[in-house]
Amino acid sequence: MAFTAVVRITGAGRLADFRERLRWLLVRDPDAEDYTEHHEAGTLEYRFTPKKGIPFPALTEVSGDFPELRVEAEWDHDGVAGRAIFENGRLVDEQRAEPGEPGVAVTLGEHGRLELAIICQPHEGHWIGYAASADRHTFFRYREGALTLVEPSDADEALEEVAFRLVDEWIWYDEEEAPTERAHYTQYGYPVRGANLKSVKLALLRRQGRPYSTLDPKGASVRDAVIAQWLKQT
C-alpha cells in the first residue's frame, strides 16, 4: 500500500514560529511518524510516507495559532488523490479523486483571467477530456503520448459528459445572464470574458494564490500535452 503526502505552509506570517510549534507537538505525540523537511523562502514543506495517516490534529491546532498562514496538504493513497486546506484552525477546502475519476486542474491569470481549466480521465484504454481558457475551448483524446483535438461538433457522449462535469462546477460563460456572477466580478474589478471561473472558485484560487489540481501524474502529462499543443498554439 503506497501512501505519500506533502504539507506546505505559506503566507505572510510567522513561518519560523509555526515550524517550532509543529515540531514541539510532533515530538510529544507518541503516534507521530517520520517526515522530512524541505523548506525554502516563504514556504515550509513537510513530506510524509505515513503508515497511520497525516497528522491533521497537530496541523489543525497549529493553524489555529497562526491564522495568517495557510496549510495545504496533498496526498496519494493507493491511487486515491486528495487535497485539504486549513486556515485559522478550520478546514476550508477538501478534494478527493478516486482512481478513474476525472482529474481537474485550473490556473488563474492576472485580473481574474482563466488561463486554463482542464478535466481528463481514462476511458477505454486512452484519456479523454475538455479544456477551456478565457477565449477558447476544445475536447481532446490522448493515447500513448499523442494528443488529438476534437471539434465540439464531433464530441461524443463520453466527451460531453466529462466537459459538463467541469463546466457545472467551475465555469460560467459570457452568453449567460448570471447576474450574481457578474456582480462578483464587478466587485473584484475584473472584466467578464468569454469563459470565467465561478465566483466561489475564483475566491478559492485568489485565496490560495497558486494553481489548483487533483491530477495524478498521468493526468499531469495529459495537461502538459494540452498546454504545449493547444494552449500555446495561436
PDB file of C-alpha atoms in Angstrom:
ATOM      1  CA  MET A   1       0.000   0.000   0.000  1.00  0.00           C
ATOM      2  CA  ALA A   2       1.541   3.290  -1.123  1.00  0.00           C
ATOM      3  CA  PHE A   3       0.813   6.421   0.870  1.00  0.00           C
ATOM      4  CA  THR A   4       2.674   9.666   0.280  1.00  0.00           C
ATOM      5  CA  ALA A   5       1.821  13.166   1.427  1.00  0.00           C
ATOM      6  CA  VAL A   6       3.197  16.686   1.149  1.00  0.00           C
ATOM      7  CA  VAL A   7       2.197  19.507   3.503  1.00  0.00           C
ATOM      8  CA  ARG A   8       3.026  23.128   2.642  1.00  0.00           C
ATOM      9  CA  ILE A   9       2.608  26.187   4.844  1.00  0.00           C
ATOM     10  CA  THR A  10       2.585  29.572   3.156  1.00  0.00           C
ATOM     11  CA  GLY A  11       1.639  33.164   3.914  1.00  0.00           C
ATOM     12  CA  ALA A  12       2.990  36.463   5.127  1.00  0.00           C
ATOM     13  CA  GLY A  13       3.425  35.453   8.723  1.00  0.00           C
ATOM     14  CA  ARG A  14       5.447  33.707  11.395  1.00  0.00           C
ATOM     15  CA  LEU A  15       6.692  30.678   9.496  1.00  0.00           C
ATOM     16  CA  ALA A  16       9.633  30.038  11.826  1.00  0.00           C
ATOM     17  CA  ASP A  17       7.335  30.082  14.868  1.00  0.00           C
ATOM     18  CA  PHE A  18       4.882  27.752  13.110  1.00  0.00           C
ATOM     19  CA  ARG A  19       7.733  25.330  12.408  1.00  0.00           C
ATOM     20  CA  GLU A  20       8.857  25.265  16.018  1.00  0.00           C
ATOM     21  CA  ARG A  21       5.299  24.862  17.343  1.00  0.00           C
ATOM     22  CA  LEU A  22       4.558  21.954  14.978  1.00  0.00           C
ATOM     23  CA  ARG A  23       7.857  20.285  15.832  1.00  0.00           C
ATOM     24  CA  TRP A  24       7.063  20.625  19.549  1.00  0.00           C
ATOM     25  CA  LEU A  25       3.696  18.887  19.087  1.00  0.00           C
ATOM     26  CA  LEU A  26       5.015  16.083  16.886  1.00  0.00           C
ATOM     27  CA  VAL A  27       7.935  15.296  19.184  1.00  0.00           C
ATOM     28  CA  ARG A  28       5.458  14.792  22.048  1.00  0.00           C
ATOM     29  CA  ASP A  29       2.977  12.737  20.011  1.00  0.00           C
ATOM     30  CA  PRO A  30       3.631   9.002  20.572  1.00  0.00           C
ATOM     31  CA  ASP A  31       1.855   8.181  17.295  1.00  0.00           C
ATOM     32  CA  ALA A  32       3.780  10.708  15.200  1.00  0.00           C
ATOM     33  CA  GLU A  33       5.600   9.253  12.204  1.00  0.00           C
ATOM     34  CA  ASP A  34       8.825  10.226  10.498  1.00  0.00           C
ATOM     35  CA  TYR A  35       8.900  13.063   8.000  1.00  0.00           C
ATOM     36  CA  THR A  36      11.437  15.154   6.115  1.00  0.00           C
ATOM     37  CA  GLU A  37      11.614  18.929   5.833  1.00  0.00           C
ATOM     38  CA  HIS A  38      12.189  20.755   2.540  1.00  0.00           C
ATOM     39  CA  HIS A  39      11.770  24.439   3.328  1.00  0.00           C
ATOM     40  CA  GLU A  40      12.517  27.450   1.149  1.00  0.00           C
ATOM     41  CA  ALA A  41      11.961  31.187   1.365  1.00  0.00           C
ATOM     42  CA  GLY A  42       8.299  31.882   2.145  1.00  0.00           C
ATOM     43  CA  THR A  43       7.284  28.203   2.344  1.00  0.00           C
ATOM     44  CA  LEU A  44       7.526  25.358   4.823  1.00  0.00           C
ATOM     45  CA  GLU A  45       7.278  21.916   3.240  1.00  0.00           C
ATOM     46  CA  TYR A  46       6.957  18.556   5.008  1.00  0.00           C
ATOM     47  CA  ARG A  47       6.956  15.184   3.245  1.00  0.00           C
ATOM     48  CA  PHE A  48       5.459  12.056   4.783  1.00  0.00           C
ATOM     49  CA  THR A  49       5.191   8.378   3.882  1.00  0.00           C
ATOM     50  CA  PRO A  50       2.749   7.587   6.676  1.00  0.00           C
ATOM     51  CA  LYS A  51       1.521   4.197   7.803  1.00  0.00           C
ATOM     52  CA  LYS A  52      -1.228   5.565  10.054  1.00  0.00           C
ATOM     53  CA  GLY A  53      -2.128   8.872   8.432  1.00  0.00           C
ATOM     54  CA  ILE A  54      -1.297  12.546   8.052  1.00  0.00           C
ATOM     55  CA  PRO A  55      -1.037  14.383  11.415  1.00  0.00           C
ATOM     56  CA  PHE A  56      -4.111  16.531  10.801  1.00  0.00           C
ATOM     57  CA  PRO A  57      -4.853  17.167  14.511  1.00  0.00           C
ATOM     58  CA  ALA A  58      -1.443  18.767  15.047  1.00  0.00           C
ATOM     59  CA  LEU A  59      -1.638  20.724  11.812  1.00  0.00           C
ATOM     60  CA  THR A  60      -5.114  21.994  12.673  1.00  0.00           C
ATOM     61  CA  GLU A  61      -4.071  23.019  16.170  1.00  0.00           C
ATOM     62  CA  VAL A  62      -1.028  24.957  14.955  1.00  0.00           C
ATOM     63  CA  SER A  63      -3.070  26.522  12.149  1.00  0.00           C
ATOM     64  CA  GLY A  64      -5.390  27.971  14.778  1.00  0.00           C
ATOM     65  CA  ASP A  65      -2.416  29.603  16.498  1.00  0.00           C
ATOM     66  CA  PHE A  66      -1.230  31.187  13.234  1.00  0.00           C
ATOM     67  CA  PRO A  67      -4.361  32.383  11.408  1.00  0.00           C
ATOM     68  CA  GLU A  68      -2.355  34.392   8.881  1.00  0.00           C
ATOM     69  CA  LEU A  69      -0.821  31.207   7.436  1.00  0.00           C
ATOM     70  CA  ARG A  70      -2.309  28.685   5.044  1.00  0.00           C
ATOM     71  CA  VAL A  71      -1.777  24.925   5.457  1.00  0.00           C
ATOM     72  CA  GLU A  72      -2.205  22.811   2.335  1.00  0.00           C
ATOM     73  CA  ALA A  73      -1.923  19.014   2.370  1.00  0.00           C
ATOM     74  CA  GLU A  74      -1.813  16.852  -0.759  1.00  0.00           C
ATOM     75  CA  TRP A  75      -1.670  13.072  -0.722  1.00  0.00           C
ATOM     76  CA  ASP A  76      -1.906   9.918  -2.792  1.00  0.00           C
ATOM     77  CA  HIS A  77      -3.082   6.766  -1.028  1.00  0.00           C
ATOM     78  CA  ASP A  78      -3.102   3.716  -3.285  1.00  0.00           C
ATOM     79  CA  GLY A  79      -4.059   5.861  -6.263  1.00  0.00           C
ATOM     80  CA  VAL A  80      -6.625   7.951  -4.397  1.00  0.00           C
ATOM     81  CA  ALA A  81      -5.510  11.575  -4.631  1.00  0.00           C
ATOM     82  CA  GLY A  82      -6.636  14.115  -2.087  1.00  0.00           C
ATOM     83  CA  ARG A  83      -6.092  17.677  -1.020  1.00  0.00           C
ATOM     84  CA  ALA A  84      -7.108  19.712   2.035  1.00  0.00           C
ATOM     85  CA  ILE A  85      -6.595  23.340   3.020  1.00  0.00           C
ATOM     86  CA  PHE A  86      -6.683  24.682   6.578  1.00  0.00           C
ATOM     87  CA  GLU A  87      -6.835  28.312   7.659  1.00  0.00           C
ATOM     88  CA  ASN A  88      -7.185  29.580  11.215  1.00  0.00           C
ATOM     89  CA  GLY A  89      -7.672  26.050  12.521  1.00  0.00           C
ATOM     90  CA  ARG A  90     -10.538  25.267  10.118  1.00  0.00           C
ATOM     91  CA  LEU A  91     -10.853  23.062   7.057  1.00  0.00           C
ATOM     92  CA  VAL A  92     -11.768  25.467   4.241  1.00  0.00           C
ATOM     93  CA  ASP A  93     -11.477  23.149   1.230  1.00  0.00           C
ATOM     94  CA  GLU A  94     -11.112  19.433   0.559  1.00  0.00           C
ATOM     95  CA  GLN A  95     -10.952  17.439  -2.657  1.00  0.00           C
ATOM     96  CA  ARG A  96     -10.609  13.713  -3.305  1.00  0.00           C
ATOM     97  CA  ALA A  97     -10.223  11.929  -6.632  1.00  0.00           C
ATOM     98  CA  GLU A  98     -10.750   8.170  -6.825  1.00  0.00           C
ATOM     99  CA  PRO A  99      -8.847   6.146  -9.448  1.00  0.00           C
ATOM    100  CA  GLY A 100     -10.607   6.502 -12.793  1.00  0.00           C
ATOM    101  CA  GLU A 101     -12.480   9.631 -11.770  1.00  0.00           C
ATOM    102  CA  PRO A 102     -11.826  12.826 -13.701  1.00  0.00           C
ATOM    103  CA  GLY A 103      -8.941  14.959 -12.503  1.00  0.00           C
ATOM    104  CA  VAL A 104      -9.181  18.740 -12.690  1.00  0.00           C
ATOM    105  CA  ALA A 105      -6.551  21.461 -12.948  1.00  0.00           C
ATOM    106  CA  VAL A 106      -7.245  25.196 -13.048  1.00  0.00           C
ATOM    107  CA  THR A 107      -4.848  28.108 -13.472  1.00  0.00           C
ATOM    108  CA  LEU A 108      -5.895  31.721 -12.886  1.00  0.00           C
ATOM    109  CA  GLY A 109      -4.090  34.620 -14.567  1.00  0.00           C
ATOM    110  CA  GLU A 110      -3.988  38.331 -13.869  1.00  0.00           C
ATOM    111  CA  HIS A 111      -7.226  40.253 -13.297  1.00  0.00           C
ATOM    112  CA  GLY A 112      -9.217  37.045 -12.859  1.00  0.00           C
ATOM    113  CA  ARG A 113      -8.468  35.725 -16.335  1.00  0.00           C
ATOM    114  CA  LEU A 114      -8.998  31.997 -16.814  1.00  0.00           C
ATOM    115  CA  GLU A 115      -5.681  30.781 -18.212  1.00  0.00           C
ATOM    116  CA  LEU A 116      -6.631  27.112 -18.295  1.00  0.00           C
ATOM    117  CA  ALA A 117      -9.243  24.798 -16.860  1.00  0.00           C
ATOM    118  CA  ILE A 118      -8.857  21.143 -17.799  1.00  0.00           C
ATOM    119  CA  ILE A 119     -10.564  17.901 -16.903  1.00  0.00           C
ATOM    120  CA  CYS A 120      -9.439  14.462 -18.040  1.00  0.00           C
ATOM    121  CA  GLN A 121      -9.970  10.809 -17.225  1.00  0.00           C
ATOM    122  CA  PRO A 122      -9.052   7.328 -18.500  1.00  0.00           C
ATOM    123  CA  HIS A 123     -11.579   5.911 -20.968  1.00  0.00           C
ATOM    124  CA  GLU A 124     -11.384   2.625 -22.892  1.00  0.00           C
ATOM    125  CA  GLY A 125      -7.612   2.420 -22.922  1.00  0.00           C
ATOM    126  CA  HIS A 126      -6.860   6.094 -23.503  1.00  0.00           C
ATOM    127  CA  TRP A 127      -7.601   9.504 -21.984  1.00  0.00           C
ATOM    128  CA  ILE A 128     -10.416  11.884 -22.848  1.00  0.00           C
ATOM    129  CA  GLY A 129     -11.074  15.403 -21.660  1.00  0.00           C
ATOM    130  CA  TYR A 130     -12.020  19.007 -22.131  1.00  0.00           C
ATOM    131  CA  ALA A 131     -10.020  22.214 -21.771  1.00  0.00           C
ATOM    132  CA  ALA A 132     -11.051  25.862 -21.703  1.00  0.00           C
ATOM    133  CA  SER A 133      -9.308  29.203 -21.499  1.00  0.00           C
ATOM    134  CA  ALA A 134     -10.882  32.650 -21.307  1.00  0.00           C
ATOM    135  CA  ASP A 135     -11.361  32.820 -25.072  1.00  0.00           C
ATOM    136  CA  ARG A 136     -11.479  29.271 -26.499  1.00  0.00           C
ATOM    137  CA  HIS A 137     -12.113  25.631 -25.659  1.00  0.00           C
ATOM    138  CA  THR A 138     -11.555  22.140 -27.018  1.00  0.00           C
ATOM    139  CA  PHE A 139     -12.330  18.486 -26.437  1.00  0.00           C
ATOM    140  CA  PHE A 140      -9.464  16.033 -26.776  1.00  0.00           C
ATOM    141  CA  ARG A 141      -8.248  12.449 -26.720  1.00  0.00           C
ATOM    142  CA  TYR A 142      -4.813  11.346 -25.560  1.00  0.00           C
ATOM    143  CA  ARG A 143      -3.320   7.966 -26.406  1.00  0.00           C
ATOM    144  CA  GLU A 144       0.283   6.775 -25.987  1.00  0.00           C
ATOM    145  CA  GLY A 145       1.688  10.299 -25.811  1.00  0.00           C
ATOM    146  CA  ALA A 146      -0.286  11.621 -28.788  1.00  0.00           C
ATOM    147  CA  LEU A 147      -2.884  14.374 -28.342  1.00  0.00           C
ATOM    148  CA  THR A 148      -5.836  14.591 -30.739  1.00  0.00           C
ATOM    149  CA  LEU A 149      -8.066  17.671 -30.587  1.00  0.00           C
ATOM    150  CA  VAL A 150     -11.785  17.091 -31.162  1.00  0.00           C
ATOM    151  CA  GLU A 151     -14.116  19.767 -32.522  1.00  0.00           C
ATOM    152  CA  PRO A 152     -17.272  20.388 -30.431  1.00  0.00           C
ATOM    153  CA  SER A 153     -19.436  19.172 -33.304  1.00  0.00           C
ATOM    154  CA  ASP A 154     -17.547  15.851 -33.271  1.00  0.00           C
ATOM    155  CA  ALA A 155     -17.617  15.277 -29.495  1.00  0.00           C
ATOM    156  CA  ASP A 156     -19.350  12.067 -28.466  1.00  0.00           C
ATOM    157  CA  GLU A 157     -21.402  11.458 -25.343  1.00  0.00           C
ATOM    158  CA  ALA A 158     -18.401  10.473 -23.201  1.00  0.00           C
ATOM    159  CA  LEU A 159     -16.529  13.671 -24.073  1.00  0.00           C
ATOM    160  CA  GLU A 160     -19.578  15.835 -23.454  1.00  0.00           C
ATOM    161  CA  GLU A 161     -20.236  14.199 -20.082  1.00  0.00           C
ATOM    162  CA  VAL A 162     -16.678  14.909 -18.928  1.00  0.00           C
ATOM    163  CA  ALA A 163     -16.915  18.522 -20.122  1.00  0.00           C
ATOM    164  CA  PHE A 164     -20.217  19.097 -18.314  1.00  0.00           C
ATOM    165  CA  ARG A 165     -18.641  17.989 -15.039  1.00  0.00           C
ATOM    166  CA  LEU A 166     -16.005  20.709 -15.336  1.00  0.00           C
ATOM    167  CA  VAL A 167     -18.391  23.405 -16.514  1.00  0.00           C
ATOM    168  CA  ASP A 168     -21.063  22.664 -13.915  1.00  0.00           C
ATOM    169  CA  GLU A 169     -18.618  23.110 -11.048  1.00  0.00           C
ATOM    170  CA  TRP A 170     -16.105  25.658 -12.312  1.00  0.00           C
ATOM    171  CA  ILE A 171     -17.109  27.778 -15.317  1.00  0.00           C
ATOM    172  CA  TRP A 172     -19.704  30.279 -16.482  1.00  0.00           C
ATOM    173  CA  TYR A 173     -19.854  31.892 -19.924  1.00  0.00           C
ATOM    174  CA  ASP A 174     -20.406  35.431 -21.098  1.00  0.00           C
ATOM    175  CA  GLU A 175     -23.561  34.465 -23.011  1.00  0.00           C
ATOM    176  CA  GLU A 176     -25.223  33.514 -19.707  1.00  0.00           C
ATOM    177  CA  GLU A 177     -27.185  36.145 -17.787  1.00  0.00           C
ATOM    178  CA  ALA A 178     -25.546  35.113 -14.474  1.00  0.00           C
ATOM    179  CA  PRO A 179     -26.325  38.343 -12.546  1.00  0.00           C
ATOM    180  CA  THR A 180     -24.725  37.090  -9.316  1.00  0.00           C
ATOM    181  CA  GLU A 181     -21.507  36.099 -11.065  1.00  0.00           C
ATOM    182  CA  ARG A 182     -21.358  39.414 -12.908  1.00  0.00           C
ATOM    183  CA  ALA A 183     -21.845  41.281  -9.650  1.00  0.00           C
ATOM    184  CA  HIS A 184     -18.938  39.448  -8.034  1.00  0.00           C
ATOM    185  CA  TYR A 185     -16.678  40.216 -10.998  1.00  0.00           C
ATOM    186  CA  THR A 186     -17.676  43.885 -10.775  1.00  0.00           C
ATOM    187  CA  GLN A 187     -16.800  43.895  -7.073  1.00  0.00           C
ATOM    188  CA  TYR A 188     -13.386  42.439  -7.857  1.00  0.00           C
ATOM    189  CA  GLY A 189     -12.876  44.930 -10.676  1.00  0.00           C
ATOM    190  CA  TYR A 190     -12.401  42.077 -13.170  1.00  0.00           C
ATOM    191  CA  PRO A 191     -13.682  42.132 -16.741  1.00  0.00           C
ATOM    192  CA  VAL A 192     -16.057  39.404 -17.886  1.00  0.00           C
ATOM    193  CA  ARG A 193     -14.552  37.320 -20.675  1.00  0.00           C
ATOM    194  CA  GLY A 194     -15.828  34.508 -22.876  1.00  0.00           C
ATOM    195  CA  ALA A 195     -15.256  31.864 -20.179  1.00  0.00           C
ATOM    196  CA  ASN A 196     -14.946  32.747 -16.498  1.00  0.00           C
ATOM    197  CA  LEU A 197     -14.428  30.986 -13.195  1.00  0.00           C
ATOM    198  CA  LYS A 198     -17.474  30.807 -10.964  1.00  0.00           C
ATOM    199  CA  SER A 199     -17.106  33.281  -8.136  1.00  0.00           C
ATOM    200  CA  VAL A 200     -16.816  30.609  -5.423  1.00  0.00           C
ATOM    201  CA  LYS A 201     -13.903  29.004  -7.274  1.00  0.00           C
ATOM    202  CA  LEU A 202     -12.434  32.388  -8.107  1.00  0.00           C
ATOM    203  CA  ALA A 203     -12.339  33.212  -4.407  1.00  0.00           C
ATOM    204  CA  LEU A 204     -10.672  29.860  -3.676  1.00  0.00           C
ATOM    205  CA  LEU A 205      -7.878  30.411  -6.203  1.00  0.00           C
ATOM    206  CA  ARG A 206      -7.384  34.020  -5.127  1.00  0.00           C
ATOM    207  CA  ARG A 207      -7.059  32.868  -1.532  1.00  0.00           C
ATOM    208  CA  GLN A 208      -4.625  30.043  -2.214  1.00  0.00           C
ATOM    209  CA  GLY A 209      -2.500  32.035  -4.673  1.00  0.00           C
ATOM    210  CA  ARG A 210      -1.476  29.058  -6.788  1.00  0.00           C
ATOM    211  CA  PRO A 211      -2.954  26.745  -9.448  1.00  0.00           C
ATOM    212  CA  TYR A 212      -5.464  24.120  -8.339  1.00  0.00           C
ATOM    213  CA  SER A 213      -5.044  20.464  -9.296  1.00  0.00           C
ATOM    214  CA  THR A 214      -6.323  16.995  -8.459  1.00  0.00           C
ATOM    215  CA  LEU A 215      -4.466  15.426 -11.402  1.00  0.00           C
ATOM    216  CA  ASP A 216      -2.392  12.326 -10.814  1.00  0.00           C
ATOM    217  CA  PRO A 217       0.992  12.050 -12.613  1.00  0.00           C
ATOM    218  CA  LYS A 218      -0.580  10.562 -15.763  1.00  0.00           C
ATOM    219  CA  GLY A 219      -3.225  13.278 -15.809  1.00  0.00           C
ATOM    220  CA  ALA A 220      -0.497  15.897 -15.388  1.00  0.00           C
ATOM    221  CA  SER A 221       1.192  14.521 -18.517  1.00  0.00           C
ATOM    222  CA  VAL A 222      -2.077  14.975 -20.405  1.00  0.00           C
ATOM    223  CA  ARG A 223      -2.313  18.572 -19.167  1.00  0.00           C
ATOM    224  CA  ASP A 224       1.257  19.262 -20.287  1.00  0.00           C
ATOM    225  CA  ALA A 225       0.434  17.997 -23.777  1.00  0.00           C
ATOM    226  CA  VAL A 226      -2.677  20.181 -23.929  1.00  0.00           C
ATOM    227  CA  ILE A 227      -0.662  23.239 -22.882  1.00  0.00           C
ATOM    228  CA  ALA A 228       2.100  22.607 -25.424  1.00  0.00           C
ATOM    229  CA  GLN A 229      -0.041  21.529 -28.359  1.00  0.00           C
ATOM    230  CA  TRP A 230      -3.191  23.597 -27.880  1.00  0.00           C
ATOM    231  CA  LEU A 231      -2.983  26.380 -25.309  1.00  0.00           C
ATOM    232  CA  LYS A 232       0.338  27.789 -26.551  1.00  0.00           C
ATOM    233  CA  GLN A 233      -0.585  27.468 -30.209  1.00  0.00           C
ATOM    234  CA  THR A 234      -2.109  30.514 -31.919  1.00  0.00           C
TER     235      THR A 234
END
